[in-house]
Amino acid sequence: MRPLTVLQAAAAAVVAARLARGRRRPAPLRPGLSGPPPERVSVVVPARDEESRIGECLAPLLSDPAVGEVIVVDDESRDGTARLAERLGATVVTGAPLPDGWVGKQWALHQGVQAAKGPIVVLLDADTRPKEGLCAELAALLGSHDLVSAGPRFICGGALEQALHASLLATLVYRFGPIGPSSPIGPRGPVRREAAVERLLVNGQCMAFRKARMAEADGFARVRHHLTDDVALGRLLARDGWRVAFVDAGPLLEVDMHTSAASVWREWGRSIALRDVTPAGRLAGDLAVVWLTAALPVLRLAAGRPTPLDLGLLAQRLLLVAALRDSYVQPGPGLAASPLLDVATAVRLTWSALLPARSWRGRAYGRAYGPDHGRGRGPAAVRPAGRPAPPVRSAAR
């Protein structure tokens, strides 16, 4: 056999094993299964320039009887985010200026959790659209887990946006398997335990935990320099012994992340490789899996020279299309066409791994943030994009 065929067969076996775990995935969260939470729930929403979409996040939370308070941390917004949140009835925390060494979202969450009065905290991004019952079900899971993260159903505005989004989503499934609860700290050797932690995923759009436990762990300060903050936090806490679950909350949570296919390419593509939380060897393996099992079969089919293994991988990819229908509010022709974009997605994934983005929401971050943390002389100050960097100062905390 040719070396490339051997490598492709090995990658195909890895992907098949990961996809097979989907047969054991639990049912999605649904409202009313657990009853009202026994303790007060505080919801924290970090927001920077979110006036156009935060209303659809806050309105259902403010009418949910399971939610004791809704806190919006206004992260130096340049629009009417704070005014809208106050008018709707949320408690607005005016974010303090961003300290050196911190990425903006972690700083906002750090302040929001400190301000929360409830013993249970749910974090939601401003682009999420929660439904009544979400917070009660998340709170119930904290009886058996320390950190719960939830996957949503996605809202896409057109066929091309959905096709690109679904293709990028498929790379996550190929690399990490389907959503399902995981508890990597258990009765296993340290090597296997660390390997499990390195494959742990969480979704920062929706997380729940107990405030006292997070304060003790000082989690957001410890991942303050990470651009892929959610996965960094989940893996850090798993190493500390936290029981971590990643559950499907599609019936209770929707998210409208992007405005166009270009937005998907630019914004989700910037972090899809998870470079700053993935060791170089693992990252190379992830790229190889995607190129060999998703992109290469499409390229060979287009050239009219698919092998039997290519055809099998294409059939597997179509089965994944069917499995991903429940991940979208309105699955349409874009989802069905998503395999056609797998080559472009492999290119974007490689680009994200080799040339990670260092700016977000008008802020630019130096090389001391993300994958280069600790390789230089210390964290460079965060600055508005396009402005010269001020002198380097020591990191906060």
CSV table of C-alpha atoms in Angstrom, one decimal:
chain,number,residue,atom,x,y,z
A,1,MET,CA,0.0,0.0,0.0
A,2,ARG,CA,1.1,3.5,-0.7
A,3,PRO,CA,2.2,5.6,2.4
A,4,LEU,CA,-0.6,8.1,1.8
A,5,THR,CA,-3.2,5.3,1.7
A,6,VAL,CA,-1.9,3.9,4.9
A,7,LEU,CA,-2.1,7.3,6.6
A,8,GLN,CA,-5.6,7.9,5.3
A,9,ALA,CA,-6.8,4.5,6.5
A,10,ALA,CA,-5.4,5.2,10.0
A,11,ALA,CA,-7.0,8.6,10.1
A,12,ALA,CA,-10.3,7.0,8.9
A,13,ALA,CA,-10.2,4.5,11.7
A,14,VAL,CA,-9.6,7.3,14.3
A,15,VAL,CA,-12.6,9.3,12.9
A,16,ALA,CA,-14.8,6.2,12.8
A,17,ALA,CA,-14.1,5.5,16.4
A,18,ARG,CA,-14.9,9.0,17.4
A,19,LEU,CA,-18.1,9.1,15.5
A,20,ALA,CA,-19.2,5.8,17.0
A,21,ARG,CA,-19.4,7.5,20.4
A,22,GLY,CA,-22.5,9.3,19.1
A,23,ARG,CA,-24.5,6.1,19.6
A,24,ARG,CA,-24.0,6.5,23.4
A,25,ARG,CA,-24.7,10.2,23.6
A,26,PRO,CA,-27.5,11.1,26.1
A,27,ALA,CA,-30.7,12.8,25.1
A,28,PRO,CA,-30.7,16.7,24.8
A,29,LEU,CA,-31.8,18.8,27.8
A,30,ARG,CA,-35.5,19.5,27.8
A,31,PRO,CA,-37.6,21.8,30.0
A,32,GLY,CA,-39.3,20.6,33.1
A,33,LEU,CA,-37.3,17.5,33.7
A,34,SER,CA,-35.7,18.6,37.0
A,35,GLY,CA,-38.1,21.2,38.5
A,36,PRO,CA,-37.1,24.6,39.9
A,37,PRO,CA,-33.5,25.0,41.1
A,38,PRO,CA,-33.1,24.6,44.9
A,39,GLU,CA,-30.8,27.7,45.1
A,40,ARG,CA,-30.8,31.1,43.5
A,41,VAL,CA,-29.4,31.3,40.0
A,42,SER,CA,-27.4,34.4,38.7
A,43,VAL,CA,-26.9,34.8,35.0
A,44,VAL,CA,-23.9,36.7,33.8
A,45,VAL,CA,-23.7,38.1,30.2
A,46,PRO,CA,-20.5,39.7,29.1
A,47,ALA,CA,-21.2,42.3,26.4
A,48,ARG,CA,-19.1,44.6,24.2
A,49,ASP,CA,-21.0,46.5,21.5
A,50,GLU,CA,-24.0,44.0,21.5
A,51,GLU,CA,-26.9,46.5,21.3
A,52,SER,CA,-28.2,44.9,18.1
A,53,ARG,CA,-28.7,41.4,19.6
A,54,ILE,CA,-28.5,41.4,23.4
A,55,GLY,CA,-32.3,42.0,23.7
A,56,GLU,CA,-33.2,38.5,22.4
A,57,CYS,CA,-30.8,37.1,25.0
A,58,LEU,CA,-32.1,39.1,28.0
A,59,ALA,CA,-35.8,39.0,27.5
A,60,PRO,CA,-36.4,35.3,28.1
A,61,LEU,CA,-34.0,35.3,31.1
A,62,LEU,CA,-35.7,38.2,32.8
A,63,SER,CA,-39.1,36.3,32.5
A,64,ASP,CA,-37.7,33.0,33.7
A,65,PRO,CA,-38.8,32.2,37.2
A,66,ALA,CA,-35.8,30.0,37.8
A,67,VAL,CA,-33.4,33.1,37.3
A,68,GLY,CA,-32.8,35.2,40.4
A,69,GLU,CA,-30.9,38.0,38.6
A,70,VAL,CA,-29.4,38.9,35.3
A,71,ILE,CA,-26.1,40.7,35.2
A,72,VAL,CA,-24.7,42.4,32.1
A,73,VAL,CA,-21.1,43.3,32.3
A,74,ASP,CA,-20.7,46.3,29.9
A,75,ASP,CA,-17.1,45.8,28.6
A,76,GLU,CA,-16.4,49.4,27.5
A,77,SER,CA,-19.1,49.3,24.8
A,78,ARG,CA,-19.2,52.0,22.2
A,79,ASP,CA,-22.9,51.7,21.5
A,80,GLY,CA,-26.1,51.6,23.5
A,81,THR,CA,-25.6,48.1,25.0
A,82,ALA,CA,-25.7,49.3,28.7
A,83,ARG,CA,-28.8,51.6,28.1
A,84,LEU,CA,-30.7,48.8,26.5
A,85,ALA,CA,-29.8,46.2,29.2
A,86,GLU,CA,-30.9,48.6,31.9
A,87,ARG,CA,-34.2,49.5,30.1
A,88,LEU,CA,-35.0,45.8,29.9
A,89,GLY,CA,-34.4,45.3,33.6
A,90,ALA,CA,-31.0,43.7,33.8
A,91,THR,CA,-28.4,44.8,36.4
A,92,VAL,CA,-25.6,46.5,34.5
A,93,VAL,CA,-22.0,46.3,35.8
A,94,THR,CA,-19.8,48.9,34.2
A,95,GLY,CA,-16.6,47.1,33.4
A,96,ALA,CA,-13.4,48.5,34.7
A,97,PRO,CA,-10.6,49.3,32.2
A,98,LEU,CA,-8.9,46.1,30.9
A,99,PRO,CA,-5.7,45.4,32.9
A,100,ASP,CA,-2.5,44.4,31.2
A,101,GLY,CA,-2.2,40.6,30.7
A,102,TRP,CA,-6.0,40.0,30.4
A,103,VAL,CA,-8.1,39.1,27.4
A,104,GLY,CA,-11.3,41.2,27.4
A,105,LYS,CA,-13.9,38.4,27.9
A,106,GLN,CA,-12.2,36.8,30.8
A,107,TRP,CA,-11.9,40.2,32.6
A,108,ALA,CA,-15.6,40.8,32.0
A,109,LEU,CA,-16.6,37.4,33.3
A,110,HIS,CA,-14.3,37.8,36.3
A,111,GLN,CA,-16.1,41.0,37.3
A,112,GLY,CA,-19.6,39.6,36.6
A,113,VAL,CA,-19.1,36.5,38.7
A,114,GLN,CA,-17.8,38.6,41.6
A,115,ALA,CA,-21.0,40.7,41.4
A,116,ALA,CA,-23.3,37.7,41.3
A,117,LYS,CA,-25.4,37.2,44.4
A,118,GLY,CA,-26.6,33.6,43.7
A,119,PRO,CA,-24.6,30.5,44.7
A,120,ILE,CA,-25.2,29.1,41.1
A,121,VAL,CA,-23.8,31.1,38.2
A,122,VAL,CA,-24.8,30.6,34.5
A,123,LEU,CA,-22.7,32.3,31.9
A,124,LEU,CA,-24.3,33.2,28.5
A,125,ASP,CA,-22.9,35.1,25.5
A,126,ALA,CA,-25.0,38.0,24.3
A,127,ASP,CA,-25.7,36.3,20.9
A,128,THR,CA,-27.5,33.3,22.6
A,129,ARG,CA,-31.2,33.0,22.7
A,130,PRO,CA,-32.0,30.9,25.8
A,131,LYS,CA,-35.5,29.5,26.5
A,132,GLU,CA,-37.3,29.1,29.8
A,133,GLY,CA,-36.0,26.0,31.6
A,134,LEU,CA,-32.4,26.2,30.5
A,135,CYS,CA,-31.0,27.6,33.7
A,136,ALA,CA,-33.1,25.1,35.8
A,137,GLU,CA,-31.7,22.1,33.9
A,138,LEU,CA,-28.1,23.4,34.1
A,139,ALA,CA,-28.5,24.0,37.8
A,140,ALA,CA,-29.8,20.4,38.3
A,141,LEU,CA,-26.7,19.0,36.6
A,142,LEU,CA,-24.4,20.7,39.1
A,143,GLY,CA,-25.5,18.0,41.6
A,144,SER,CA,-23.2,15.6,39.8
A,145,HIS,CA,-20.8,17.9,38.0
A,146,ASP,CA,-18.7,20.9,38.9
A,147,LEU,CA,-18.7,22.6,35.5
A,148,VAL,CA,-21.5,22.2,32.9
A,149,SER,CA,-21.2,23.5,29.3
A,150,ALA,CA,-24.0,23.3,26.8
A,151,GLY,CA,-24.1,23.1,23.0
A,152,PRO,CA,-26.9,25.1,21.2
A,153,ARG,CA,-28.8,25.0,18.0
A,154,PHE,CA,-27.4,27.4,15.5
A,155,ILE,CA,-29.2,30.0,13.5
A,156,CYS,CA,-27.8,30.7,10.0
A,157,GLY,CA,-29.0,33.4,7.7
A,158,GLY,CA,-28.5,31.8,4.3
A,159,ALA,CA,-27.4,28.6,2.5
A,160,LEU,CA,-23.8,29.6,2.1
A,161,GLU,CA,-23.5,30.7,5.7
A,162,GLN,CA,-25.0,27.4,6.8
A,163,ALA,CA,-22.8,25.4,4.5
A,164,LEU,CA,-19.6,27.0,5.7
A,165,HIS,CA,-20.7,26.8,9.3
A,166,ALA,CA,-21.6,23.1,9.1
A,167,SER,CA,-18.3,22.3,7.4
A,168,LEU,CA,-16.4,24.0,10.2
A,169,LEU,CA,-18.6,22.2,12.8
A,170,ALA,CA,-17.8,18.9,11.1
A,171,THR,CA,-14.1,19.4,11.7
A,172,LEU,CA,-14.8,19.7,15.4
A,173,VAL,CA,-16.7,16.4,15.4
A,174,TYR,CA,-14.0,14.7,13.4
A,175,ARG,CA,-11.3,15.9,15.8
A,176,PHE,CA,-13.2,15.5,19.2
A,177,GLY,CA,-16.3,13.4,18.6
A,178,PRO,CA,-19.9,14.4,19.3
A,179,ILE,CA,-21.2,16.4,22.2
A,180,GLY,CA,-21.5,14.2,25.4
A,181,PRO,CA,-20.7,14.5,29.1
A,182,SER,CA,-17.1,13.7,30.0
A,183,SER,CA,-15.3,13.4,33.3
A,184,PRO,CA,-11.6,12.9,32.4
A,185,ILE,CA,-10.4,12.8,36.0
A,186,GLY,CA,-11.0,9.3,37.2
A,187,PRO,CA,-9.4,5.9,38.0
A,188,ARG,CA,-6.8,5.9,35.2
A,189,GLY,CA,-3.1,6.5,34.9
A,190,PRO,CA,-1.7,10.0,34.7
A,191,VAL,CA,-0.7,9.6,31.0
A,192,ARG,CA,-4.2,8.5,30.0
A,193,ARG,CA,-5.8,11.1,32.2
A,194,GLU,CA,-3.8,13.9,30.6
A,195,ALA,CA,-4.6,12.6,27.2
A,196,ALA,CA,-8.3,12.7,28.0
A,197,VAL,CA,-8.0,16.3,29.3
A,198,GLU,CA,-6.2,17.4,26.1
A,199,ARG,CA,-9.3,16.3,24.1
A,200,LEU,CA,-11.8,18.0,26.4
A,201,LEU,CA,-14.1,20.6,24.8
A,202,VAL,CA,-16.5,23.0,26.5
A,203,ASN,CA,-18.6,25.8,24.9
A,204,GLY,CA,-18.0,29.2,26.3
A,205,GLN,CA,-21.4,30.5,25.0
A,206,CYS,CA,-23.1,28.7,27.9
A,207,MET,CA,-21.5,27.4,31.1
A,208,ALA,CA,-22.7,26.8,34.7
A,209,PHE,CA,-20.9,26.3,38.0
A,210,ARG,CA,-21.0,27.2,41.7
A,211,LYS,CA,-19.7,30.7,42.5
A,212,ALA,CA,-17.8,29.6,45.6
A,213,ARG,CA,-16.0,26.8,43.8
A,214,MET,CA,-15.0,29.1,40.9
A,215,ALA,CA,-13.8,31.8,43.3
A,216,GLU,CA,-11.7,29.2,45.1
A,217,ALA,CA,-10.2,28.1,41.8
A,218,ASP,CA,-9.7,31.7,40.5
A,219,GLY,CA,-10.3,30.2,37.1
A,220,PHE,CA,-10.7,33.3,34.9
A,221,ALA,CA,-7.5,34.9,36.3
A,222,ARG,CA,-5.6,31.7,35.6
A,223,VAL,CA,-6.7,31.7,31.9
A,224,ARG,CA,-6.6,35.5,31.5
A,225,HIS,CA,-4.1,35.4,28.6
A,226,HIS,CA,-5.9,32.8,26.5
A,227,LEU,CA,-7.7,33.7,23.3
A,228,THR,CA,-9.5,30.3,23.3
A,229,ASP,CA,-10.6,31.0,26.9
A,230,ASP,CA,-13.5,28.5,27.2
A,231,VAL,CA,-11.5,25.3,26.4
A,232,ALA,CA,-8.5,26.6,28.4
A,233,LEU,CA,-10.8,27.0,31.4
A,234,GLY,CA,-12.4,23.6,31.1
A,235,ARG,CA,-9.1,21.8,30.7
A,236,LEU,CA,-7.5,23.8,33.6
A,237,LEU,CA,-10.4,22.9,35.9
A,238,ALA,CA,-10.4,19.3,34.8
A,239,ARG,CA,-6.7,19.0,35.7
A,240,ASP,CA,-7.7,20.4,39.1
A,241,GLY,CA,-10.1,17.5,39.5
A,242,TRP,CA,-13.4,19.2,38.5
A,243,ARG,CA,-16.1,16.9,37.0
A,244,VAL,CA,-16.8,18.5,33.6
A,245,ALA,CA,-19.8,17.8,31.4
A,246,PHE,CA,-20.6,19.0,27.8
A,247,VAL,CA,-24.3,18.5,27.1
A,248,ASP,CA,-26.6,19.0,24.2
A,249,ALA,CA,-29.1,21.8,25.1
A,250,GLY,CA,-30.4,22.4,21.6
A,251,PRO,CA,-34.1,22.4,22.6
A,252,LEU,CA,-33.4,25.1,25.2
A,253,LEU,CA,-30.7,27.2,23.6
A,254,GLU,CA,-30.2,28.8,20.2
A,255,VAL,CA,-27.4,31.1,19.1
A,256,ASP,CA,-27.1,33.5,16.2
A,257,MET,CA,-23.3,33.8,16.0
A,258,HIS,CA,-22.7,35.4,12.6
A,259,THR,CA,-24.2,37.7,10.1
A,260,SER,CA,-22.9,36.2,6.8
A,261,ALA,CA,-20.6,33.5,5.4
A,262,ALA,CA,-17.8,36.0,5.4
A,263,SER,CA,-18.4,36.5,9.2
A,264,VAL,CA,-18.2,32.8,9.7
A,265,TRP,CA,-15.0,32.5,7.8
A,266,ARG,CA,-13.4,35.5,9.6
A,267,GLU,CA,-14.7,35.1,13.2
A,268,TRP,CA,-15.2,31.4,13.8
A,269,GLY,CA,-12.2,30.6,11.6
A,270,ARG,CA,-9.9,32.6,13.8
A,271,SER,CA,-10.1,30.2,16.7
A,272,ILE,CA,-11.3,26.9,15.2
A,273,ALA,CA,-7.9,25.3,15.4
A,274,LEU,CA,-7.7,25.8,19.2
A,275,ARG,CA,-4.0,26.5,18.7
A,276,ASP,CA,-3.4,28.1,22.1
A,277,VAL,CA,-4.7,25.2,24.0
A,278,THR,CA,-3.5,22.3,21.8
A,279,PRO,CA,0.1,20.9,21.9
A,280,ALA,CA,1.9,21.0,18.6
A,281,GLY,CA,1.8,17.3,18.1
A,282,ARG,CA,-1.9,17.1,18.7
A,283,LEU,CA,-2.5,20.0,16.4
A,284,ALA,CA,-0.6,18.4,13.6
A,285,GLY,CA,-2.6,15.2,14.1
A,286,ASP,CA,-5.9,17.1,14.0
A,287,LEU,CA,-4.9,18.8,10.7
A,288,ALA,CA,-3.9,15.5,9.2
A,289,VAL,CA,-7.2,13.9,10.2
A,290,VAL,CA,-9.2,16.7,8.5
A,291,TRP,CA,-7.1,16.8,5.4
A,292,LEU,CA,-7.0,13.0,4.9
A,293,THR,CA,-10.6,12.1,5.8
A,294,ALA,CA,-12.6,15.2,4.7
A,295,ALA,CA,-10.6,17.3,2.2
A,296,LEU,CA,-8.7,14.6,0.2
A,297,PRO,CA,-11.8,12.5,-0.7
A,298,VAL,CA,-13.5,15.7,-2.1
A,299,LEU,CA,-10.4,16.6,-4.1
A,300,ARG,CA,-10.1,13.1,-5.6
A,301,LEU,CA,-13.8,13.0,-6.4
A,302,ALA,CA,-13.5,16.3,-8.2
A,303,ALA,CA,-10.6,14.9,-10.2
A,304,GLY,CA,-12.5,11.8,-11.1
A,305,ARG,CA,-10.1,9.5,-9.2
A,306,PRO,CA,-11.7,8.5,-5.9
A,307,THR,CA,-10.5,5.3,-4.2
A,308,PRO,CA,-12.9,2.9,-2.5
A,309,LEU,CA,-11.7,4.4,0.8
A,310,ASP,CA,-12.5,7.9,-0.5
A,311,LEU,CA,-16.0,6.8,-1.4
A,312,GLY,CA,-16.5,5.3,2.1
A,313,LEU,CA,-15.3,8.5,3.7
A,314,LEU,CA,-17.7,10.5,1.5
A,315,ALA,CA,-20.6,8.3,2.6
A,316,GLN,CA,-19.6,8.7,6.2
A,317,ARG,CA,-19.5,12.5,5.7
A,318,LEU,CA,-23.1,12.4,4.3
A,319,LEU,CA,-24.2,10.4,7.4
A,320,LEU,CA,-22.7,13.2,9.5
A,321,VAL,CA,-24.7,15.7,7.5
A,322,ALA,CA,-27.9,13.9,8.6
A,323,ALA,CA,-26.7,13.7,12.2
A,324,LEU,CA,-26.0,17.5,12.3
A,325,ARG,CA,-29.6,18.4,11.3
A,326,ASP,CA,-30.6,18.7,15.0
A,327,SER,CA,-27.7,21.2,15.4
A,328,TYR,CA,-29.5,23.9,13.3
A,329,VAL,CA,-32.8,25.7,13.9
A,330,GLN,CA,-33.6,25.5,10.2
A,331,PRO,CA,-31.5,22.9,8.5
A,332,GLY,CA,-31.6,23.5,4.8
A,333,PRO,CA,-29.7,23.1,1.5
A,334,GLY,CA,-26.6,24.7,3.0
A,335,LEU,CA,-26.2,21.8,5.4
A,336,ALA,CA,-26.6,19.2,2.6
A,337,ALA,CA,-24.0,21.1,0.5
A,338,SER,CA,-21.5,21.5,3.4
A,339,PRO,CA,-19.2,18.6,2.3
A,340,LEU,CA,-18.4,20.6,-0.9
A,341,LEU,CA,-16.7,23.2,1.3
A,342,ASP,CA,-14.5,20.7,3.2
A,343,VAL,CA,-11.4,21.6,1.2
A,344,ALA,CA,-11.9,25.3,1.9
A,345,THR,CA,-12.5,24.5,5.6
A,346,ALA,CA,-9.3,22.5,5.8
A,347,VAL,CA,-7.5,25.5,4.4
A,348,ARG,CA,-9.1,27.8,7.0
A,349,LEU,CA,-8.2,25.4,9.8
A,350,THR,CA,-4.6,25.2,8.7
A,351,TRP,CA,-4.5,29.0,8.4
A,352,SER,CA,-5.9,29.3,11.9
A,353,ALA,CA,-3.3,27.0,13.2
A,354,LEU,CA,-0.3,28.6,11.5
A,355,LEU,CA,-1.4,32.3,11.6
A,356,PRO,CA,-3.8,32.7,14.6
A,357,ALA,CA,-5.7,36.0,14.8
A,358,ARG,CA,-4.8,38.4,17.6
A,359,SER,CA,-7.6,40.9,17.5
A,360,TRP,CA,-11.2,40.9,18.5
A,361,ARG,CA,-13.9,43.5,19.0
A,362,GLY,CA,-11.5,46.4,18.4
A,363,ARG,CA,-8.8,45.2,20.6
A,364,ALA,CA,-5.4,43.8,19.4
A,365,TYR,CA,-3.3,41.4,21.5
A,366,GLY,CA,0.4,41.0,21.5
A,367,ARG,CA,2.3,37.7,20.9
A,368,ALA,CA,2.3,37.1,24.7
A,369,TYR,CA,-1.3,36.2,24.4
A,370,GLY,CA,-2.7,32.8,23.3
A,371,PRO,CA,-0.3,30.3,21.8
A,372,ASP,CA,2.8,32.4,22.5
A,373,HIS,CA,2.1,33.0,26.2
A,374,GLY,CA,5.3,32.5,28.1
A,375,ARG,CA,7.6,32.4,25.1
A,376,GLY,CA,8.4,36.1,25.2
A,377,ARG,CA,9.4,38.5,28.0
A,378,GLY,CA,5.9,38.9,29.3
A,379,PRO,CA,2.5,40.0,28.2
A,380,ALA,CA,2.3,43.0,25.9
A,381,ALA,CA,-0.4,45.5,26.8
A,382,VAL,CA,-3.7,45.2,25.0
A,383,ARG,CA,-4.4,48.1,22.8
A,384,PRO,CA,-7.2,49.2,20.5
A,385,ALA,CA,-6.7,47.7,17.0
A,386,GLY,CA,-4.7,50.0,14.8
A,387,ARG,CA,-3.0,52.0,17.6
A,388,PRO,CA,0.7,51.7,18.5
A,389,ALA,CA,1.5,49.7,21.5
A,390,PRO,CA,2.3,51.5,24.7
A,391,PRO,CA,5.3,50.5,26.8
A,392,VAL,CA,5.2,46.9,28.1
A,393,ARG,CA,4.1,46.6,31.8
A,394,SER,CA,3.8,43.7,34.1
A,395,ALA,CA,0.8,41.5,34.0
A,396,ALA,CA,-2.1,42.1,36.3
A,397,ARG,CA,-2.4,39.6,39.2
